[in-house]
Coordinates of C-alpha atoms in Angstrom, one line a residue:
M1 CA 28.3 0.1 -42.4
A2 CA 27.1 0.6 -46.0
N3 CA 28.5 3.6 -48.0
D4 CA 27.3 6.4 -45.8
V5 CA 28.6 9.0 -48.3
L6 CA 28.1 8.8 -52.0
T7 CA 31.6 9.5 -53.3
P8 CA 32.1 11.1 -56.8
E9 CA 33.1 7.7 -58.2
V10 CA 30.0 6.0 -56.8
A11 CA 27.8 8.9 -58.0
H12 CA 29.3 8.6 -61.4
H13 CA 28.8 4.8 -61.4
T14 CA 25.2 5.3 -60.3
E15 CA 24.5 7.7 -63.1
H16 CA 26.4 5.6 -65.6
H17 CA 24.5 2.4 -64.5
H18 CA 21.2 4.2 -64.8
H19 CA 21.6 5.1 -68.4
K20 CA 23.0 1.7 -69.6
E21 CA 20.1 -0.4 -68.3
T22 CA 18.4 -2.5 -71.0
F23 CA 14.9 -4.1 -70.7
W24 CA 16.5 -7.4 -69.6
T25 CA 18.7 -5.9 -66.8
K26 CA 16.0 -3.6 -65.5
Y27 CA 12.8 -5.8 -65.5
V28 CA 14.0 -9.4 -65.9
F29 CA 17.4 -10.2 -64.5
S30 CA 17.4 -7.2 -62.1
M31 CA 19.6 -7.0 -59.1
D32 CA 17.8 -3.9 -57.7
H33 CA 15.9 -4.9 -54.5
K34 CA 12.9 -2.7 -55.5
M35 CA 12.4 -4.5 -58.8
I36 CA 12.9 -8.0 -57.2
A37 CA 10.3 -7.1 -54.7
R38 CA 7.8 -6.3 -57.5
Q39 CA 8.8 -9.6 -59.2
F40 CA 8.0 -11.6 -56.0
L41 CA 4.8 -9.7 -55.5
I42 CA 3.4 -10.3 -59.1
T43 CA 4.5 -13.9 -59.2
G44 CA 2.9 -14.4 -55.7
I45 CA -0.4 -12.8 -56.9
V46 CA -0.5 -15.0 -60.0
M47 CA 0.1 -18.2 -57.9
G48 CA -2.4 -16.9 -55.4
T49 CA -5.0 -16.6 -58.1
I50 CA -4.4 -20.2 -59.2
G51 CA -4.7 -21.4 -55.6
M52 CA -7.9 -19.4 -55.0
L53 CA -9.4 -20.8 -58.3
M54 CA -8.7 -24.3 -57.1
S55 CA -10.4 -23.7 -53.8
I56 CA -13.5 -22.4 -55.6
L57 CA -13.5 -25.6 -57.8
F58 CA -13.4 -28.0 -54.9
R59 CA -15.9 -25.9 -52.9
L60 CA -18.4 -26.5 -55.8
Q61 CA -17.8 -30.2 -55.4
L62 CA -18.3 -30.1 -51.6
A63 CA -21.5 -28.1 -51.7
W64 CA -23.1 -29.8 -54.6
P65 CA -21.6 -33.3 -55.0
E66 CA -22.6 -35.3 -58.1
Q67 CA -23.9 -32.0 -59.7
P68 CA -22.4 -31.4 -63.1
F69 CA -20.8 -28.0 -63.6
P70 CA -19.6 -26.9 -67.0
I71 CA -16.8 -24.8 -65.3
L72 CA -15.3 -28.0 -63.8
K73 CA -15.3 -29.6 -67.3
F74 CA -13.6 -26.4 -68.7
F75 CA -10.8 -26.3 -66.1
L76 CA -10.3 -30.0 -65.3
G77 CA -11.0 -31.7 -68.7
K78 CA -10.7 -35.5 -68.5
W79 CA -10.7 -35.2 -64.7
A80 CA -14.3 -33.9 -64.7
S81 CA -16.0 -35.9 -67.4
E82 CA -19.6 -34.6 -67.9
G83 CA -18.7 -31.8 -65.4
V84 CA -18.5 -34.1 -62.3
M85 CA -15.2 -34.0 -60.5
D86 CA -13.1 -37.2 -60.3
P87 CA -12.3 -38.1 -56.6
S88 CA -8.6 -38.3 -57.1
M89 CA -8.6 -34.8 -58.8
Y90 CA -10.4 -33.5 -55.7
L91 CA -7.5 -34.6 -53.5
A92 CA -5.0 -33.2 -56.0
L93 CA -6.7 -29.8 -56.0
V94 CA -6.7 -29.7 -52.2
T95 CA -3.0 -30.7 -52.2
I96 CA -1.8 -28.1 -54.7
H97 CA -4.1 -25.4 -53.3
G98 CA -2.5 -25.9 -49.8
T99 CA 1.1 -26.0 -51.2
I100 CA 0.6 -22.9 -53.3
M101 CA -1.0 -20.8 -50.6
V102 CA 1.4 -21.8 -47.8
F103 CA 4.7 -21.7 -49.7
F104 CA 4.3 -19.7 -52.9
V105 CA 1.9 -17.0 -51.7
L106 CA 2.4 -16.6 -48.0
T107 CA 6.1 -17.4 -47.7
A108 CA 7.6 -16.2 -50.9
G109 CA 4.9 -13.7 -51.9
L110 CA 4.9 -12.1 -48.5
S111 CA 8.5 -12.3 -47.2
G112 CA 10.0 -12.1 -50.7
T113 CA 8.1 -8.9 -51.5
F114 CA 8.3 -6.9 -48.3
S115 CA 11.7 -8.1 -47.0
N116 CA 13.2 -7.1 -50.3
L117 CA 11.4 -3.8 -50.5
L118 CA 11.8 -2.7 -46.9
I119 CA 15.0 -4.0 -45.5
P120 CA 17.4 -1.8 -47.5
L121 CA 15.0 1.2 -47.4
Q122 CA 14.2 1.1 -43.7
I123 CA 17.7 0.4 -42.4
G124 CA 19.3 2.9 -44.7
A125 CA 21.2 0.7 -47.2
R126 CA 21.9 1.2 -50.9
D127 CA 20.7 -2.3 -51.7
M128 CA 20.9 -5.9 -50.3
A129 CA 24.2 -7.3 -49.2
S130 CA 24.3 -9.4 -52.5
G131 CA 22.2 -8.3 -55.4
F132 CA 23.2 -11.4 -57.3
L133 CA 22.1 -13.8 -54.6
N134 CA 18.9 -11.8 -54.4
M135 CA 18.3 -12.2 -58.1
L136 CA 19.0 -16.0 -57.9
S137 CA 16.6 -16.2 -55.0
Y138 CA 13.8 -14.9 -57.2
W139 CA 14.7 -17.0 -60.2
F140 CA 14.8 -20.2 -58.2
F141 CA 11.3 -19.2 -56.9
F142 CA 10.1 -18.6 -60.4
A143 CA 11.5 -22.0 -61.6
S144 CA 9.8 -23.6 -58.6
S145 CA 6.5 -22.0 -59.5
L146 CA 6.9 -23.1 -63.1
V147 CA 7.5 -26.7 -62.1
M148 CA 4.5 -26.7 -59.8
V149 CA 2.2 -25.3 -62.5
I150 CA 3.6 -27.8 -65.1
S151 CA 2.8 -30.7 -62.6
L152 CA -0.9 -29.8 -63.1
F153 CA -0.8 -31.0 -66.7
V154 CA 1.0 -34.3 -66.5
P155 CA -1.2 -37.3 -67.8
D156 CA -1.6 -39.1 -64.4
G157 CA -2.5 -35.8 -62.6
P158 CA -0.8 -33.6 -60.1
A159 CA 0.4 -34.6 -56.6
A160 CA -2.4 -35.9 -54.4
A161 CA -1.6 -36.7 -50.8
G162 CA -2.6 -33.5 -49.1
W163 CA -0.2 -30.6 -48.9
T164 CA 1.8 -32.4 -46.2
V165 CA 2.3 -35.4 -48.7
Y166 CA 2.6 -38.1 -46.0
P167 CA 4.0 -41.4 -47.0
P168 CA 3.2 -44.2 -47.9
L169 CA 0.7 -42.5 -50.3
S170 CA 3.4 -40.2 -51.5
A171 CA 6.3 -42.8 -51.4
L172 CA 4.7 -45.4 -53.7
P173 CA 4.3 -44.2 -57.3
Q174 CA 1.8 -47.0 -57.9
A175 CA -0.5 -46.1 -55.0
M176 CA -2.9 -43.8 -57.0
P177 CA -2.8 -41.5 -60.0
G178 CA -1.6 -38.5 -57.9
S179 CA 1.4 -40.5 -56.6
G180 CA 3.1 -40.7 -60.0
T181 CA 4.9 -38.1 -62.0
G182 CA 2.9 -35.3 -60.4
M183 CA 4.4 -36.2 -57.0
T184 CA 7.9 -36.3 -58.3
L185 CA 7.5 -32.8 -59.8
W186 CA 6.0 -31.6 -56.5
L187 CA 9.2 -32.7 -54.7
V188 CA 11.4 -31.1 -57.4
S189 CA 9.5 -27.9 -57.2
M190 CA 9.8 -27.8 -53.4
T191 CA 13.5 -28.5 -53.6
L192 CA 13.9 -25.4 -55.9
F193 CA 11.7 -23.4 -53.5
I194 CA 13.9 -24.3 -50.5
V195 CA 17.0 -23.2 -52.4
S196 CA 15.3 -19.8 -53.1
S197 CA 14.2 -19.4 -49.5
L198 CA 17.7 -20.1 -48.2
L199 CA 19.4 -17.7 -50.6
G200 CA 16.9 -15.0 -49.7
G201 CA 17.1 -15.7 -46.0
I202 CA 20.9 -15.5 -45.8
N203 CA 20.9 -12.3 -47.7
Y204 CA 18.3 -10.7 -45.4
I205 CA 20.1 -11.7 -42.3
V206 CA 23.5 -10.3 -43.5
T207 CA 21.9 -7.1 -44.7
V208 CA 20.2 -6.3 -41.4
L209 CA 23.3 -7.2 -39.4
N210 CA 25.9 -5.4 -41.5
M211 CA 24.4 -2.6 -43.6
R212 CA 22.4 -0.4 -41.2
T213 CA 23.1 3.3 -41.6
K214 CA 24.8 5.5 -39.0
G215 CA 22.8 5.7 -35.9
M216 CA 20.4 2.8 -36.7
S217 CA 21.0 0.6 -33.7
M218 CA 19.0 -2.7 -33.4
T219 CA 16.7 -1.0 -30.9
R220 CA 15.8 1.7 -33.4
L221 CA 14.8 -0.7 -36.1
P222 CA 11.2 -0.6 -37.1
L223 CA 9.3 -3.7 -36.0
T224 CA 8.9 -4.7 -39.7
I225 CA 12.6 -5.2 -39.9
W226 CA 12.7 -7.2 -36.7
A227 CA 10.0 -9.5 -38.1
F228 CA 11.7 -10.0 -41.4
F229 CA 15.1 -10.6 -39.7
V230 CA 13.7 -13.2 -37.3
T231 CA 11.6 -14.8 -40.1
A232 CA 14.8 -15.2 -42.2
I233 CA 16.6 -16.9 -39.3
L234 CA 13.6 -19.3 -38.9
G235 CA 13.7 -20.1 -42.6
V236 CA 17.5 -20.8 -42.6
L237 CA 17.2 -23.1 -39.6
S238 CA 14.1 -25.0 -40.6
F239 CA 13.9 -25.3 -44.4
P240 CA 17.0 -27.6 -44.6
V241 CA 15.0 -30.2 -42.5
L242 CA 12.2 -30.1 -45.1
L243 CA 14.8 -30.6 -47.8
S244 CA 16.1 -33.7 -46.1
A245 CA 12.5 -35.0 -45.8
A246 CA 11.9 -34.4 -49.5
L247 CA 15.2 -36.0 -50.6
L248 CA 14.6 -39.1 -48.5
L249 CA 11.1 -39.3 -50.0
L250 CA 12.6 -39.1 -53.5
F251 CA 15.0 -41.9 -52.6
D252 CA 12.2 -44.1 -51.4
R253 CA 10.2 -43.4 -54.6
S254 CA 13.0 -43.8 -57.1
L255 CA 16.0 -45.7 -55.6
G256 CA 14.2 -48.4 -53.6
T257 CA 15.3 -47.2 -50.1
S258 CA 13.1 -47.7 -47.0
F259 CA 13.3 -44.6 -45.0
Y260 CA 9.5 -44.3 -44.7
L261 CA 8.3 -47.7 -45.8
S262 CA 7.9 -50.9 -43.9
D263 CA 5.7 -54.1 -44.2
I264 CA 3.4 -52.8 -47.0
M265 CA 1.0 -54.7 -49.2
I266 CA -0.4 -52.9 -52.1
Q267 CA -2.8 -54.2 -54.9
G268 CA -2.1 -57.8 -53.7
E269 CA 1.6 -57.4 -53.9
V270 CA 3.8 -57.6 -50.7
L271 CA 6.6 -55.0 -50.9
S272 CA 10.1 -55.9 -49.7
N273 CA 10.6 -52.6 -47.9
T274 CA 11.2 -53.1 -44.1
G275 CA 12.4 -50.9 -41.3
G276 CA 11.2 -47.5 -42.4
S277 CA 8.6 -45.4 -40.6
P278 CA 6.2 -42.8 -42.0
I279 CA 6.3 -41.2 -38.5
L280 CA 9.9 -40.2 -39.3
Y281 CA 8.6 -38.2 -42.2
E282 CA 6.0 -36.5 -40.0
H283 CA 8.7 -35.4 -37.5
L284 CA 10.9 -34.0 -40.3
F285 CA 8.0 -32.3 -42.1
W286 CA 6.5 -30.7 -39.0
F287 CA 9.9 -29.6 -37.7
L288 CA 9.8 -27.2 -40.6
G289 CA 6.0 -27.1 -40.6
H290 CA 5.6 -25.3 -37.3
P291 CA 8.3 -22.7 -37.7
E292 CA 6.8 -22.3 -41.2
V293 CA 3.5 -21.1 -39.6
Y294 CA 5.5 -18.2 -38.0
I295 CA 7.6 -17.7 -41.1
I296 CA 4.2 -16.8 -42.7
L297 CA 2.8 -14.9 -39.7
L298 CA 5.7 -12.8 -38.4
P299 CA 6.1 -10.6 -41.5
A300 CA 2.4 -9.9 -41.4
L301 CA 2.6 -9.0 -37.7
G302 CA 5.6 -6.7 -38.4
I303 CA 3.7 -5.0 -41.2
T304 CA 0.7 -4.6 -38.9
S305 CA 2.8 -3.1 -36.1
E306 CA 4.1 -0.4 -38.6
V307 CA 0.7 0.3 -40.1
I308 CA -1.3 0.5 -36.8
S309 CA 1.3 2.8 -35.2
T310 CA 1.4 5.1 -38.2
M311 CA -2.3 5.2 -38.7
S312 CA -3.1 5.6 -35.0
R313 CA -0.7 8.6 -34.9
K314 CA 0.7 7.0 -31.7
P315 CA 4.0 5.3 -30.7
I316 CA 3.7 1.5 -30.8
F317 CA 2.8 0.3 -27.3
G318 CA 5.6 -1.7 -25.7
Y319 CA 8.3 -1.6 -28.5
R320 CA 10.7 -3.8 -26.5
A321 CA 7.9 -6.2 -25.5
M322 CA 7.0 -6.5 -29.2
V323 CA 10.6 -7.3 -30.1
G324 CA 10.8 -9.8 -27.2
S325 CA 7.6 -11.5 -28.3
I326 CA 8.9 -11.9 -31.8
L327 CA 12.1 -13.6 -30.4
A328 CA 10.1 -15.7 -27.9
I329 CA 7.7 -16.9 -30.7
A330 CA 10.7 -17.7 -32.9
F331 CA 12.4 -19.8 -30.1
L332 CA 9.2 -21.6 -29.1
S333 CA 8.2 -22.4 -32.7
F334 CA 11.0 -24.9 -32.8
I335 CA 9.8 -27.0 -29.8
V336 CA 6.1 -27.4 -30.5
W337 CA 6.0 -29.5 -33.7
G338 CA 4.7 -32.6 -32.0
H339 CA 1.2 -31.0 -31.5
H340 CA 0.6 -31.9 -35.2
M341 CA 1.2 -35.6 -34.2
F342 CA -0.9 -36.2 -31.1
V343 CA -2.7 -39.1 -32.9
T344 CA 0.4 -40.9 -34.1
G345 CA 0.5 -43.0 -31.0
M346 CA 3.1 -40.9 -29.3
N347 CA 4.0 -41.4 -25.7
P348 CA 1.3 -39.5 -23.6
F349 CA 4.1 -37.9 -21.5
L350 CA 5.7 -36.5 -24.7
G351 CA 2.2 -35.3 -25.7
S352 CA 1.9 -33.4 -22.4
V353 CA 5.4 -31.8 -23.0
F354 CA 4.3 -30.6 -26.5
T355 CA 1.0 -29.4 -25.0
F356 CA 2.9 -27.3 -22.4
T357 CA 5.2 -25.7 -25.0
T358 CA 2.3 -25.1 -27.4
L359 CA 0.3 -23.3 -24.7
L360 CA 3.4 -21.3 -23.8
I361 CA 3.4 -19.8 -27.2
A362 CA 0.1 -18.1 -26.5
I363 CA 1.9 -15.7 -24.1
P364 CA 4.0 -13.8 -26.6
S365 CA 1.1 -14.0 -29.1
A366 CA -1.2 -12.4 -26.5
V367 CA 1.5 -9.7 -25.8
K368 CA 1.3 -8.8 -29.5
A369 CA -2.5 -8.8 -29.6
F370 CA -2.8 -6.6 -26.4
N371 CA -0.1 -4.2 -27.6
Y372 CA -2.0 -3.7 -30.9
L373 CA -5.2 -2.9 -29.0
T374 CA -3.4 -0.5 -26.6
T375 CA -1.8 1.2 -29.6
L376 CA -5.2 1.7 -31.2
W377 CA -6.7 2.8 -27.8
K378 CA -7.5 6.6 -27.9
G379 CA -5.5 7.0 -31.1
N380 CA -6.2 9.5 -33.8
L381 CA -7.3 6.7 -36.1
Q382 CA -6.8 7.1 -39.9
F383 CA -8.9 4.4 -41.5
S384 CA -6.9 3.8 -44.7
P385 CA -7.5 0.4 -46.4
A386 CA -4.1 -0.7 -45.0
M387 CA -5.3 0.2 -41.5
L388 CA -8.6 -1.8 -42.0
F389 CA -6.7 -4.9 -43.1
S390 CA -4.3 -4.5 -40.1
I391 CA -7.2 -4.4 -37.7
G392 CA -8.7 -7.3 -39.6
L393 CA -5.5 -9.2 -38.9
V394 CA -5.8 -8.5 -35.2
S395 CA -9.3 -9.9 -35.3
T396 CA -8.4 -13.1 -37.1
F397 CA -5.2 -13.5 -35.0
I398 CA -7.3 -13.5 -31.8
T399 CA -10.3 -15.6 -33.1
G400 CA -8.0 -18.1 -34.8
G401 CA -5.7 -18.3 -31.8
L402 CA -8.5 -19.2 -29.4
T403 CA -9.2 -22.5 -31.3
G404 CA -5.4 -23.2 -31.1
I405 CA -5.8 -23.6 -27.4
I406 CA -8.1 -26.5 -28.0
L407 CA -5.9 -28.1 -30.7
G408 CA -2.7 -27.6 -28.7
N409 CA -4.1 -29.7 -25.9
S410 CA -3.5 -33.4 -26.5
A411 CA -6.6 -34.6 -24.7
L412 CA -8.9 -32.2 -26.6
D413 CA -7.2 -32.4 -30.0
I414 CA -7.8 -36.1 -30.4
N415 CA -11.6 -35.5 -30.8
V416 CA -11.3 -33.0 -33.6
H417 CA -8.0 -34.0 -35.2
D418 CA -8.3 -34.2 -39.0
T419 CA -11.7 -32.6 -39.0
Y420 CA -12.9 -29.3 -40.4
F421 CA -12.2 -27.8 -37.0
V422 CA -8.4 -27.9 -37.8
V423 CA -9.1 -26.5 -41.3
A424 CA -11.0 -23.6 -39.7
H425 CA -8.3 -22.9 -37.1
F426 CA -5.3 -22.7 -39.3
H427 CA -7.1 -20.9 -42.2
I428 CA -8.2 -18.1 -39.8
V429 CA -5.1 -17.8 -37.7
M430 CA -2.5 -18.3 -40.4
G431 CA -4.2 -18.0 -43.8
L432 CA -6.4 -15.0 -43.1
S433 CA -4.0 -13.2 -40.8
A434 CA -1.1 -13.5 -43.3
I435 CA -3.3 -12.5 -46.3
F436 CA -4.7 -9.5 -44.4
G437 CA -1.1 -8.5 -43.5
M438 CA -0.1 -8.9 -47.1
F439 CA -3.0 -6.7 -48.3
A440 CA -2.1 -4.1 -45.6
G441 CA 1.4 -4.1 -46.9
I442 CA 0.4 -3.7 -50.5
Y443 CA -2.0 -0.8 -49.8
H444 CA 0.5 0.9 -47.5
W445 CA 3.7 0.6 -49.5
F446 CA 2.1 0.7 -53.0
P447 CA 3.5 4.2 -53.4
K448 CA 7.0 2.8 -52.8
L449 CA 6.5 -0.2 -55.1
F450 CA 4.9 1.6 -58.0
T451 CA 5.3 5.3 -57.3
R452 CA 1.5 5.8 -57.5
M453 CA -1.5 5.7 -55.1
M454 CA -4.2 3.0 -55.0
N455 CA -7.9 4.0 -55.0
R456 CA -9.2 4.3 -51.4
K457 CA -12.8 3.7 -52.1
L458 CA -12.1 0.4 -54.0
G459 CA -9.8 -0.5 -51.1
Y460 CA -12.7 -0.2 -48.7
W461 CA -15.0 -2.3 -50.9
H462 CA -12.3 -4.9 -51.2
F463 CA -11.7 -5.0 -47.4
W464 CA -15.3 -5.3 -46.3
L465 CA -16.3 -7.9 -48.9
T466 CA -13.1 -10.0 -48.2
F467 CA -13.5 -9.7 -44.4
I468 CA -17.2 -10.8 -44.4
S469 CA -16.6 -13.6 -46.9
A470 CA -13.6 -14.9 -45.1
Y471 CA -15.4 -15.3 -41.8
G472 CA -18.4 -16.6 -43.7
V473 CA -16.2 -19.4 -45.1
F474 CA -14.2 -20.4 -42.0
F475 CA -16.4 -19.7 -39.0
P476 CA -19.0 -22.4 -39.9
M477 CA -16.3 -24.9 -40.4
H478 CA -15.8 -25.1 -36.6
F479 CA -19.3 -26.5 -36.3
L480 CA -18.6 -29.1 -39.1
G481 CA -15.5 -30.1 -37.2
M482 CA -17.2 -30.4 -33.9
S483 CA -19.8 -32.6 -35.6
G484 CA -17.0 -34.9 -36.6
L485 CA -16.8 -34.2 -40.4
P486 CA -13.4 -35.3 -41.6
R487 CA -11.3 -33.1 -43.9
R488 CA -10.2 -34.0 -47.5
Y489 CA -13.3 -36.2 -48.2
Y490 CA -14.6 -35.2 -51.6
T491 CA -18.2 -36.0 -50.6
N492 CA -20.0 -37.0 -47.5
T493 CA -23.1 -38.5 -49.1
A494 CA -22.0 -42.0 -48.1
F495 CA -22.4 -41.1 -44.4
P496 CA -26.0 -40.5 -43.4
M497 CA -24.9 -39.0 -40.1
F498 CA -23.6 -36.0 -41.9
D499 CA -26.7 -35.4 -44.1
N500 CA -27.8 -32.5 -41.8
L501 CA -24.5 -30.7 -42.4
A502 CA -25.0 -30.4 -46.2
D503 CA -26.6 -27.0 -45.9
I504 CA -23.6 -25.6 -44.0
N505 CA -21.3 -26.7 -46.8
V506 CA -23.5 -24.8 -49.3
V507 CA -23.3 -21.6 -47.1
I508 CA -19.5 -22.0 -47.0
S509 CA -19.2 -22.4 -50.7
V510 CA -21.4 -19.4 -51.4
F511 CA -19.2 -17.2 -49.2
A512 CA -16.1 -18.7 -50.9
I513 CA -17.3 -17.8 -54.4
A514 CA -18.3 -14.3 -53.1
G515 CA -14.8 -13.9 -51.6
G516 CA -13.2 -14.9 -54.9
I517 CA -15.3 -12.4 -56.8
A518 CA -14.3 -9.7 -54.3
Q519 CA -10.6 -10.1 -55.3
L520 CA -11.5 -8.9 -58.8
I521 CA -11.9 -5.4 -57.2
F522 CA -8.4 -5.7 -55.8
F523 CA -7.0 -6.9 -59.2
Y524 CA -8.6 -4.0 -61.0
N525 CA -7.4 -1.5 -58.3
F526 CA -3.9 -2.9 -58.4
I527 CA -3.4 -3.0 -62.1
Y528 CA -5.1 0.3 -62.9
S529 CA -3.3 2.1 -60.1
A530 CA 0.1 0.8 -61.1
F531 CA -0.2 2.4 -64.5
R532 CA -2.8 5.2 -64.1
G533 CA -3.1 5.9 -60.4
P534 CA -2.4 9.4 -59.1
K535 CA 1.3 10.2 -58.6
A536 CA 2.3 9.5 -55.0
P537 CA 3.7 12.3 -52.7
Q538 CA 7.0 11.6 -51.1
N539 CA 5.5 10.7 -47.7
P540 CA 1.8 10.1 -48.2
W541 CA 1.1 8.6 -44.7
K542 CA 3.3 11.2 -42.8
S543 CA 5.4 8.3 -41.6
N544 CA 8.7 8.4 -39.6
T545 CA 10.7 5.6 -41.2
L546 CA 13.5 6.0 -43.7
E547 CA 11.9 4.7 -46.8
W548 CA 9.8 7.8 -47.0
T549 CA 12.9 10.0 -47.2
T550 CA 13.8 8.5 -50.6
P551 CA 12.7 10.1 -53.9
V552 CA 9.3 8.9 -55.3
E553 CA 10.9 7.8 -58.5
H554 CA 13.0 4.7 -58.1
I555 CA 16.8 5.4 -58.4
H556 CA 19.7 3.0 -58.2
G557 CA 21.1 3.2 -54.7
N558 CA 17.9 4.6 -53.1
W559 CA 19.2 8.0 -51.9
P560 CA 20.6 10.5 -54.4
G561 CA 23.1 12.0 -51.9
E562 CA 24.3 10.8 -48.6
I563 CA 22.4 8.1 -46.8
P564 CA 20.5 9.9 -43.9
T565 CA 21.7 9.5 -40.3
V566 CA 19.2 8.1 -37.8
H567 CA 18.8 9.9 -34.5
R568 CA 15.7 8.3 -32.9
W569 CA 13.4 5.2 -33.0
A570 CA 10.7 4.9 -35.7
Y571 CA 7.6 5.6 -33.6
D572 CA 7.7 9.3 -32.5
Y573 CA 4.1 10.1 -33.4
S574 CA 2.1 12.9 -31.7
K575 CA 5.1 13.9 -29.7
P576 CA 4.2 16.8 -27.2
G577 CA 6.0 20.0 -28.3
A578 CA 6.8 18.7 -31.8
P579 CA 5.7 21.0 -34.7
E580 CA 3.8 18.1 -36.5
D581 CA 2.3 14.9 -35.3
F582 CA 5.3 12.9 -36.6
V583 CA 9.0 13.2 -36.1
P584 CA 11.0 11.3 -38.8
Q585 CA 13.9 9.2 -37.6
T586 CA 16.3 11.6 -39.4
V587 CA 15.4 14.6 -37.1
P588 CA 18.2 15.1 -34.4
L589 CA 17.2 14.8 -30.8
S590 CA 16.5 18.1 -29.1
D591 CA 18.4 19.1 -26.0
E592 CA 15.4 18.3 -23.9
E593 CA 15.1 14.8 -25.4
K594 CA 18.9 14.2 -24.9
N595 CA 18.4 14.9 -21.2
T596 CA 15.4 12.5 -21.1
F597 CA 17.0 9.6 -23.1
H598 CA 20.5 8.4 -22.7
N599 CA 20.4 5.9 -25.6

């Protein structure tokens, strides 16, 4: 276990360390998990802003094609001469928007922030197992973000092959402007990102397994920690496969190999590549790609479990079933990747196997959804902004999951594959659920991140405007998809059969712009509260977990004296006979409880 007792030497070291910190060791090359969490969060928010801006730019193009917009000229320069977007830049924006949102915001921004902040605080550890690895993990992520942003400014444009960068478009530098230097930089950026993810993941796993405080058995861990722990395992097992896919793609591009290329003729020239298969790339990509969905979702679900239980003033319903569902989702996520590939000409029998495993994953997902609803049922609900975003997550998780039943079925998927139906499905179930979970986490643990409170009223405005805009954007997309509208086309004016869908695209774009503007409320609330918000009390939400036993001001080592001992699970809310409606994990079991529980 970690230092349970702060010996005089450690206490002296802590004091000594605290006085000697310079600006560089405190804010830049920090090894303190609380500062690294802030670095991940702020970098994630900056990248998220870039990704959101891109989506607004391409929504303008989709709603009003051929219409000149000065804002497009301002942001895109030569790629929007006279304010009309160039077709190849449209695909590049979609590509980088997807990449940033999936990896840089919802993987690093979500896991990086909350795993770092909460794992040591909630298990009762002084810091992560390795502060140095933790710092490296952030700086690799920062370098990766920097390379991705730099790729936007290369002369032949950023990577443009969709966020999945399928070959041969991505494997042939001469294929189109977005296949050149921008694509190489994309692959370099993703390689750095994977290194960051692996360093972080190994650290999180070791910390949870080895550094829990006295009394903190695995069955007393808050569900947040279970989610971060399993997410880290998923990342360590699946990201290396994406690294191999990216490296082989770099070889095909630069060294003349043929892993993904065979029998290709381009611009009148017959290429000598034979024997490769682009389907191989799809297998490698989606073997990461599907666990990745749960790497994004599980932390958000863990945060939601914690927030809903705390704000309902009720024990989480079915703790062991919740842990079991996290483990079941993690296992199943590795055997469903083929449902992304039903139209690759795969053997129909194999398709039916993937259909079966995909529909199985609905069971643990439903367990989570029902347990959230039963935790809310007859609870003493406290509607903080974090609680609203958590309930919003339950909503999007269910509505987005329902369309997954259609897409997970090989016979039904073929009709709507690569249409806006798919875009609607994964944005609601993965994008919105994870973003709502991230916002819930920020509002709930802001006092721990920045020692101050966020403004509640602005939080309410932010939630309702975001929630309405988000459904306004993605709900109508289902109807576009069922009408056959393909995704990633920069205009549909060439197809008369889609003319009657133009108005829906306008509605979607109006909601997208409104949703973008709504985030300004959050930015203002976040920045103002970090510097000028009211000072946070030690336990603002009257919560049971260990992080609220630490002092409000950040100190090196988290607890000034001994690390507290844990006597009970994290969800003793509204316990009959208890003096208050919460019983922190550090309160010893009463004689009556000892007789009831023999754990």
